mmCIF file of C-alpha atoms and ligand atoms in Angstrom:
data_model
loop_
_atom_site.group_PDB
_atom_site.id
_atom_site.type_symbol
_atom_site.label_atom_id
_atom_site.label_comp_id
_atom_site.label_asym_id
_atom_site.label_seq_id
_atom_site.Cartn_x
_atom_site.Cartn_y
_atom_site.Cartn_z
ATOM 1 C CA UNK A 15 102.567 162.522 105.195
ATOM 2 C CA UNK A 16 105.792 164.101 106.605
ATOM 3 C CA UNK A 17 107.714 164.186 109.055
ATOM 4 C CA UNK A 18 109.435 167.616 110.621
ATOM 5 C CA UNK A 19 113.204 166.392 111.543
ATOM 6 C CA UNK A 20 115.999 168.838 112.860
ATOM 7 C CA UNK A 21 119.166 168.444 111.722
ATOM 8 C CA UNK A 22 121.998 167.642 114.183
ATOM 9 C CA UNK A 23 124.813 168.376 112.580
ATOM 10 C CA UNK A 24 123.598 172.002 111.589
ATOM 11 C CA UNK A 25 122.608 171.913 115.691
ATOM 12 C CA UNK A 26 126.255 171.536 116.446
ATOM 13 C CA UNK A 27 127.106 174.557 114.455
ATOM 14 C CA UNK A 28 124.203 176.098 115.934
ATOM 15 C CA UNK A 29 122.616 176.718 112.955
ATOM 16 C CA UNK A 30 118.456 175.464 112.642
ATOM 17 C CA UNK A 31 117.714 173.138 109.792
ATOM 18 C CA UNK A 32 114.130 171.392 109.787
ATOM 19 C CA UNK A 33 113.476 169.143 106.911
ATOM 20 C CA UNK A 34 109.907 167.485 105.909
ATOM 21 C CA UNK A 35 110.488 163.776 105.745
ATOM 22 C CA UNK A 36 108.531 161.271 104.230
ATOM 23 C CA UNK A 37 107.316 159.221 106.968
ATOM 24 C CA UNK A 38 107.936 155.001 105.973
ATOM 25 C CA UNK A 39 107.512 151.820 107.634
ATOM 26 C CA UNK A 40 110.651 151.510 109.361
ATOM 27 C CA UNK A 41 111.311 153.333 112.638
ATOM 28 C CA UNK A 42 115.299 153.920 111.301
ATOM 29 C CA UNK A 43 115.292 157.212 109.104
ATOM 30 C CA UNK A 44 118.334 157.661 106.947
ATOM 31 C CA UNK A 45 118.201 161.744 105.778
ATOM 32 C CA UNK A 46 120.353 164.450 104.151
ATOM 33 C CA UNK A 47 119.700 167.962 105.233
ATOM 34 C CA UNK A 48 119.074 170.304 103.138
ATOM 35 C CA UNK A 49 122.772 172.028 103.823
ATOM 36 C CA UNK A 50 124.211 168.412 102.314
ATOM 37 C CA UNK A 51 124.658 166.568 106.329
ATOM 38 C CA UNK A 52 124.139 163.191 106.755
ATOM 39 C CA UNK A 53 121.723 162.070 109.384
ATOM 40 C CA UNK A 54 120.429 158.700 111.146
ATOM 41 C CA UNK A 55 116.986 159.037 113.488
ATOM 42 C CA UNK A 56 114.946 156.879 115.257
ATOM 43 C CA UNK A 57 111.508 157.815 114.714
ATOM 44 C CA UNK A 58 109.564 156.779 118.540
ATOM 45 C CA UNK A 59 105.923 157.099 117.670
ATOM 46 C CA UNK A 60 103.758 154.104 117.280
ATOM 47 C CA UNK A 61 102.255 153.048 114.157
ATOM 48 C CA UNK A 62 98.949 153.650 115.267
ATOM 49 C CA UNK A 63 99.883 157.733 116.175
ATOM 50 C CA UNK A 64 101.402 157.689 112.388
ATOM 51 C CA UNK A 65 98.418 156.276 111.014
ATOM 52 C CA UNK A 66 95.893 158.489 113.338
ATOM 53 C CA UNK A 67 98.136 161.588 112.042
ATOM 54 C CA UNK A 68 98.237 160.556 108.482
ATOM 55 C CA UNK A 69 94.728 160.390 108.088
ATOM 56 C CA UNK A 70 94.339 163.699 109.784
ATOM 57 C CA UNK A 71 96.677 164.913 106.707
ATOM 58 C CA UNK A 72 94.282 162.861 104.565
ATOM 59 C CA UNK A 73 91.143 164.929 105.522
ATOM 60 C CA UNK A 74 92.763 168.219 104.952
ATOM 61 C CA UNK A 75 93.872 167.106 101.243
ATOM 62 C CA UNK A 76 90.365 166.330 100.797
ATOM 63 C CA UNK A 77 90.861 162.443 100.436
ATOM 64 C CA UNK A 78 88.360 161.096 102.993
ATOM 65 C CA UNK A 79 88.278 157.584 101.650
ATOM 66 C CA UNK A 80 92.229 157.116 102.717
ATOM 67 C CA UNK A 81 91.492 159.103 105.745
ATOM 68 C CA UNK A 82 88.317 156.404 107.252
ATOM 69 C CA UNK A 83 91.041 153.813 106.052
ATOM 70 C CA UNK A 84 93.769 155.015 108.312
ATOM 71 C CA UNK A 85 92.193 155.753 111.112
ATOM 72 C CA UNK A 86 90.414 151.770 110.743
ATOM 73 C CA UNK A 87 94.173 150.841 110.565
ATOM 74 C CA UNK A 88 94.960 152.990 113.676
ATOM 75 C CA UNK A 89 92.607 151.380 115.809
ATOM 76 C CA UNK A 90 93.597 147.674 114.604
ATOM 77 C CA UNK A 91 97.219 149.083 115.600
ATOM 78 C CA UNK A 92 95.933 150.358 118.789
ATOM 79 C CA UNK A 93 94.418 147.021 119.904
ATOM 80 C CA UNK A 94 97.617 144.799 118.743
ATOM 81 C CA UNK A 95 99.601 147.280 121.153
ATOM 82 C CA UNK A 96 97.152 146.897 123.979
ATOM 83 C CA UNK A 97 97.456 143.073 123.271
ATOM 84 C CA UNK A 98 101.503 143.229 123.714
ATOM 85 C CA UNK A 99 100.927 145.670 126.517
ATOM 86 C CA UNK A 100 98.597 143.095 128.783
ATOM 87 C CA UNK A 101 100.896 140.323 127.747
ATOM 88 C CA UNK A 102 103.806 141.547 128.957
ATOM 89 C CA UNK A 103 102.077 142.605 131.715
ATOM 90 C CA UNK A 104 101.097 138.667 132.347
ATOM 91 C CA UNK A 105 104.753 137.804 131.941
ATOM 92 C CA UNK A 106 104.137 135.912 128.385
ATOM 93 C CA UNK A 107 107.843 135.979 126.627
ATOM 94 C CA UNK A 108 108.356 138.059 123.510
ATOM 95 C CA UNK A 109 109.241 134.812 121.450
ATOM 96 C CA UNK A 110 105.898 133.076 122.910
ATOM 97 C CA UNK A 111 104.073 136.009 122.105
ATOM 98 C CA UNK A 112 105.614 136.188 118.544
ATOM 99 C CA UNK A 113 104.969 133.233 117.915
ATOM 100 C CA UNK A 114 100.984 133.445 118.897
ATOM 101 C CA UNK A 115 101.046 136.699 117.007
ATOM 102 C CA UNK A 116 101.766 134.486 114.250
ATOM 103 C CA UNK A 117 98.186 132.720 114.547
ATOM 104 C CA UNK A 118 96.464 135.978 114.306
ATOM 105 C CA UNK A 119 98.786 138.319 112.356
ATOM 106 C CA UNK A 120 96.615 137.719 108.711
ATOM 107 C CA UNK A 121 93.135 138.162 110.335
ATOM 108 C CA UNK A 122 92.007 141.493 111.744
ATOM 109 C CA UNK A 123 89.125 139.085 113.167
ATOM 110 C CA UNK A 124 91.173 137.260 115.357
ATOM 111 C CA UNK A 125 93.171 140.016 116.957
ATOM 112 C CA UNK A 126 90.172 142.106 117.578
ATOM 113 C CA UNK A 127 89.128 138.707 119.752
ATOM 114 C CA UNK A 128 91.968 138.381 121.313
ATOM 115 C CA UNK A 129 92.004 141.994 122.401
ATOM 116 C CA UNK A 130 87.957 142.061 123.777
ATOM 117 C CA UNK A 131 89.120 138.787 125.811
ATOM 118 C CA UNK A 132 92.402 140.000 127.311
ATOM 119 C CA UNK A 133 91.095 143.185 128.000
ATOM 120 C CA UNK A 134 87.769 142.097 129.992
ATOM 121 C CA UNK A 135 89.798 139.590 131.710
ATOM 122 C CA UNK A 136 92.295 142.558 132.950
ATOM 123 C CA UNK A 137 89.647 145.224 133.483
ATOM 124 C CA UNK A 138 87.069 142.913 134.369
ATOM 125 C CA UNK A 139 84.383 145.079 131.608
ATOM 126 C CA UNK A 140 84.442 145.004 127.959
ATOM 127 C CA UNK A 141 86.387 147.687 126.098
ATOM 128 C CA UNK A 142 84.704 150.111 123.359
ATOM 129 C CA UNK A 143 84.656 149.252 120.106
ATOM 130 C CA UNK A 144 83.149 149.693 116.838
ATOM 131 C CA UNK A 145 79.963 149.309 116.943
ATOM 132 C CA UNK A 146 78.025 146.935 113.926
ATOM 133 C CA UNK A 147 76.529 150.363 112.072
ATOM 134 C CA UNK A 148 80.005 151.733 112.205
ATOM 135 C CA UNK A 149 82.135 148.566 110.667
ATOM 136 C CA UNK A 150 79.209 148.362 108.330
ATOM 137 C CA UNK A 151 80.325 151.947 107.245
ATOM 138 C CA UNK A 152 83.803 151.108 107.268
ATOM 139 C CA UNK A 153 83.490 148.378 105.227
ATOM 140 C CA UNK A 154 81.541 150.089 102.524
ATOM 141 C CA UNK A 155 84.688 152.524 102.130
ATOM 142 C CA UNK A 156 87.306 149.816 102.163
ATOM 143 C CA UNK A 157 85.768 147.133 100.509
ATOM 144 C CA UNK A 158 82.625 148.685 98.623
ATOM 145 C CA UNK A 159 84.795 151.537 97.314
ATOM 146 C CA UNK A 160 82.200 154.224 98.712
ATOM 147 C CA UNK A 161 83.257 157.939 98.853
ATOM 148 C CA UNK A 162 82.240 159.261 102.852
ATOM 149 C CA UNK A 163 81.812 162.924 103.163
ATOM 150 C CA UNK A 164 83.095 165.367 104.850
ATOM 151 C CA UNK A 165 81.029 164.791 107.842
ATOM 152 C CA UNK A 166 80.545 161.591 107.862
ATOM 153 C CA UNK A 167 84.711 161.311 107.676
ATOM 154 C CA UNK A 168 84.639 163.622 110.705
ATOM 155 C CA UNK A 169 81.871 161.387 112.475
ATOM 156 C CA UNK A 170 83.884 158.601 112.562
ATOM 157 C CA UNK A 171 86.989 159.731 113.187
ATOM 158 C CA UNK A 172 85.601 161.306 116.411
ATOM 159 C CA UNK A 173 84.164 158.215 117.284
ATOM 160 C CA UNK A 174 87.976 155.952 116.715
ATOM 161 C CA UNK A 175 90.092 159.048 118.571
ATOM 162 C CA UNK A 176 87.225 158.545 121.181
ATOM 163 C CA UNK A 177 88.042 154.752 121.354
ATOM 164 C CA UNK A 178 91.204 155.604 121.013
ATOM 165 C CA UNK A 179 91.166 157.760 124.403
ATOM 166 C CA UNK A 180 88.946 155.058 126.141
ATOM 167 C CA UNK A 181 91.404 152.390 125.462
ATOM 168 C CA UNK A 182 94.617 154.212 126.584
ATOM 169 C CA UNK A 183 93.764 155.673 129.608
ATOM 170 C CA UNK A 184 92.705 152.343 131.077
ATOM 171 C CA UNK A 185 95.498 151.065 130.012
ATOM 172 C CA UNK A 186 97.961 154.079 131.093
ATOM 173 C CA UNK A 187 96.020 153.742 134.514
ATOM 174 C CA UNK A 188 97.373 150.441 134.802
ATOM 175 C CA UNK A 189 100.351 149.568 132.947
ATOM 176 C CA UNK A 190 102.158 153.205 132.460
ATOM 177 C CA UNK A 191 105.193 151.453 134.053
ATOM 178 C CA UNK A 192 105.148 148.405 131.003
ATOM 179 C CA UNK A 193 104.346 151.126 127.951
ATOM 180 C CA UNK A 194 107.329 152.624 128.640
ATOM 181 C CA UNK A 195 109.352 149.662 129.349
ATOM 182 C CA UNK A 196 108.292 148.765 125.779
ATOM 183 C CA UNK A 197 109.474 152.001 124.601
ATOM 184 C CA UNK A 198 112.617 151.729 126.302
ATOM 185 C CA UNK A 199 113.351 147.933 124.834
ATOM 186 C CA UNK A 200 112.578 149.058 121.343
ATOM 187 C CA UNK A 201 114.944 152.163 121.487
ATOM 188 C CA UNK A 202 117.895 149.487 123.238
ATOM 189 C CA UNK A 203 117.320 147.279 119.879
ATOM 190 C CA UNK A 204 117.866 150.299 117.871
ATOM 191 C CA UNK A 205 120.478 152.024 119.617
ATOM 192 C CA UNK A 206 122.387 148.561 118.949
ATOM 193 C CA UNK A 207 121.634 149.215 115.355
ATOM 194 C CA UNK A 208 122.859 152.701 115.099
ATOM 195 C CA UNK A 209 126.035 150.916 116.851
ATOM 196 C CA UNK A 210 126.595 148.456 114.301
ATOM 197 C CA UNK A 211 126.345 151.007 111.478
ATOM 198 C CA UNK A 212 128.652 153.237 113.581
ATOM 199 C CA UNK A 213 126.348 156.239 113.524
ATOM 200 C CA UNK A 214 125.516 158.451 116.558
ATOM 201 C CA UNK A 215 122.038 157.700 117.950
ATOM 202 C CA UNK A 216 119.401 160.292 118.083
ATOM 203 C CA UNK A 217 116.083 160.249 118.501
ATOM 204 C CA UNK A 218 113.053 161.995 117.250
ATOM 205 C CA UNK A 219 109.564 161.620 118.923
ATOM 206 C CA UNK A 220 106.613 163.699 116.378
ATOM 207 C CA UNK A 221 103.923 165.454 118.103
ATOM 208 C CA UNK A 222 100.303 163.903 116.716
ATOM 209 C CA UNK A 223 96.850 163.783 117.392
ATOM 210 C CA UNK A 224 97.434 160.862 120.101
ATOM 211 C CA UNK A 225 101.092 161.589 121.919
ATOM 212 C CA UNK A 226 100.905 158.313 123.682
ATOM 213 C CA UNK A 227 104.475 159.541 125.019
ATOM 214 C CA UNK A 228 103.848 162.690 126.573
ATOM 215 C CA UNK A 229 103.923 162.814 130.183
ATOM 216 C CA UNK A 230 100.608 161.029 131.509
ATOM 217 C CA UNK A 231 99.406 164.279 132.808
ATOM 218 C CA UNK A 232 98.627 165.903 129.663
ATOM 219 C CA UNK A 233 97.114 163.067 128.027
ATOM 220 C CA UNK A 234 93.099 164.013 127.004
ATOM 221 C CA UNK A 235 90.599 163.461 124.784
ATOM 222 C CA UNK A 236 91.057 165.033 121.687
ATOM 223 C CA UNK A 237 88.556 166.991 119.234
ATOM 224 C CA UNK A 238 89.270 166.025 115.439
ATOM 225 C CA UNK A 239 87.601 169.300 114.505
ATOM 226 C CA UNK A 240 90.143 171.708 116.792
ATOM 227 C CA UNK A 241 93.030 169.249 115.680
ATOM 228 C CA UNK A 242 92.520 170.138 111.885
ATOM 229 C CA UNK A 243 92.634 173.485 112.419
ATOM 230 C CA UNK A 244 95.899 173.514 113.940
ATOM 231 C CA UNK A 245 96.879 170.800 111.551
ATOM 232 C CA UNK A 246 96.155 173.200 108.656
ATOM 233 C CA UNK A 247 98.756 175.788 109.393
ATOM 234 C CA UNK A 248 101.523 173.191 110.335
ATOM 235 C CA UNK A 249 100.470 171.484 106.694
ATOM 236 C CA UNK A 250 100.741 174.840 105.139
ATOM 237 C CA UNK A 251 104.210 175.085 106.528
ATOM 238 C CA UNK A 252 105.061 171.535 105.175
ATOM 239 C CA UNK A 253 103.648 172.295 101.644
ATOM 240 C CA UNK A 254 105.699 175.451 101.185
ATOM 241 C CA UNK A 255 108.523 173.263 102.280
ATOM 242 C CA UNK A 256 108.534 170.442 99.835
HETATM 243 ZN ZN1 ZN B 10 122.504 169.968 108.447
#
């Protein structure tokens, strides 16, 4: 998948330059336009809006195995930020709660316990999640090597952006305050990085299937069917750009 970034050097001259990036792992994006500038971003999205969006990419490529994997990955992504979210919330330190991530980082298992249990304690109900039919499914892709099809791709990816949407409006209704608080530490850590490499900072934030951080007020439920159809033309786009 890429990612559309403006140049801001070509901005100064008032000149547009978009580039298609490759999105990576890092939120730091070192790029050269394609007039020859030099540019430094901070990419905002969360992983799981990346992984959502790449797998919406996925399904439009026709690779529907990769697309049930990253939308799985979204929604373990999901529930590790809803874990940091309700932590914070209970005042647990970032070094306490690294180091507990630590006991749970290598098993999807454990995290998806940890979320069920902080979340009913918080919202006193338990929060919706895969049900046994759909890891079964899941699991057949990812581990059995199966090939899904087309609508059984689109079945389940309704089903995670419906999660999805279950899980973040709770939370939003809560703890809208701590999200961005979160988003605002993170972008402090990296504006001290663009300081120490003595680059200006700027910031890109890609619109996806999720936007966790658009205002509250436009935040719905999304339909994976109307998504890929505006996806397609904004692919298009990328494709004769590459
Ligand atoms: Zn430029």
């Amino acid at each position: 998948m890429k990612i559309k970034f403006p140049c801001s050097k070509c901005f100064i001259e008032r000149i547009e330059t978009i580039d298609f990036i490759q999105v990576q792992d890092g939120s730091l994006y070192f790029y050269t336009c394609s007039q020859g500038h030099k540019n430094v971003y901070f990419e905002k999205n969360e992983k799981f809006e990346l992984l959502m969006e790449s797998a919406v990419y996925a399904i439009l490529d026709g690779y529907y195995r990769e697309a049930v994997s990253s939308m799985s990955a979204s929604l373990e992504r999901l529930q590790e930020f809803a874990i940091k979210v309700l932590c914070k919330e209970s005042e647990v330190s970032d070094e306490l709660f690294k180091t507990s991530w630590k006991e749970v980082s290598q098993q999807s298992e454990r995290q998806l316990g940890a979320f069920i249990f902080l979340y009913t304690q918080k919202y006193k109900s338990i929060p919706d999640t895969l049900n046994s039919n759909e890891r079964n499914f899941r699991n057949d892709i990812i581990h059995k090597g199966k090939f899904p099809t087309y609508e059984e791709t689109i079945k389940y990816g309704q089903r995670i952006l419906d999660i999805t949407f279950n899980i973040l409006s709770k939370l939003r209704s809560t703890s809208e305050q701590t999200i961005r608080n979160f988003a605002d530490q993170k972008q402090e850590e990296m504006f001290r990085k663009f300081e120490e490499i003595n680059e200006d900072p700027f910031t890109v934030l890609s619109p996806n299937i999720i936007n966790l951080h658009y205002h509250i007020s436009s935040f719905e439920k999304t339909n994976l069917v109307e998504y890929l159809e505006l996806a397609k033309i904004e692919h298009n786009k990328k494709s004769t750009n590459a």
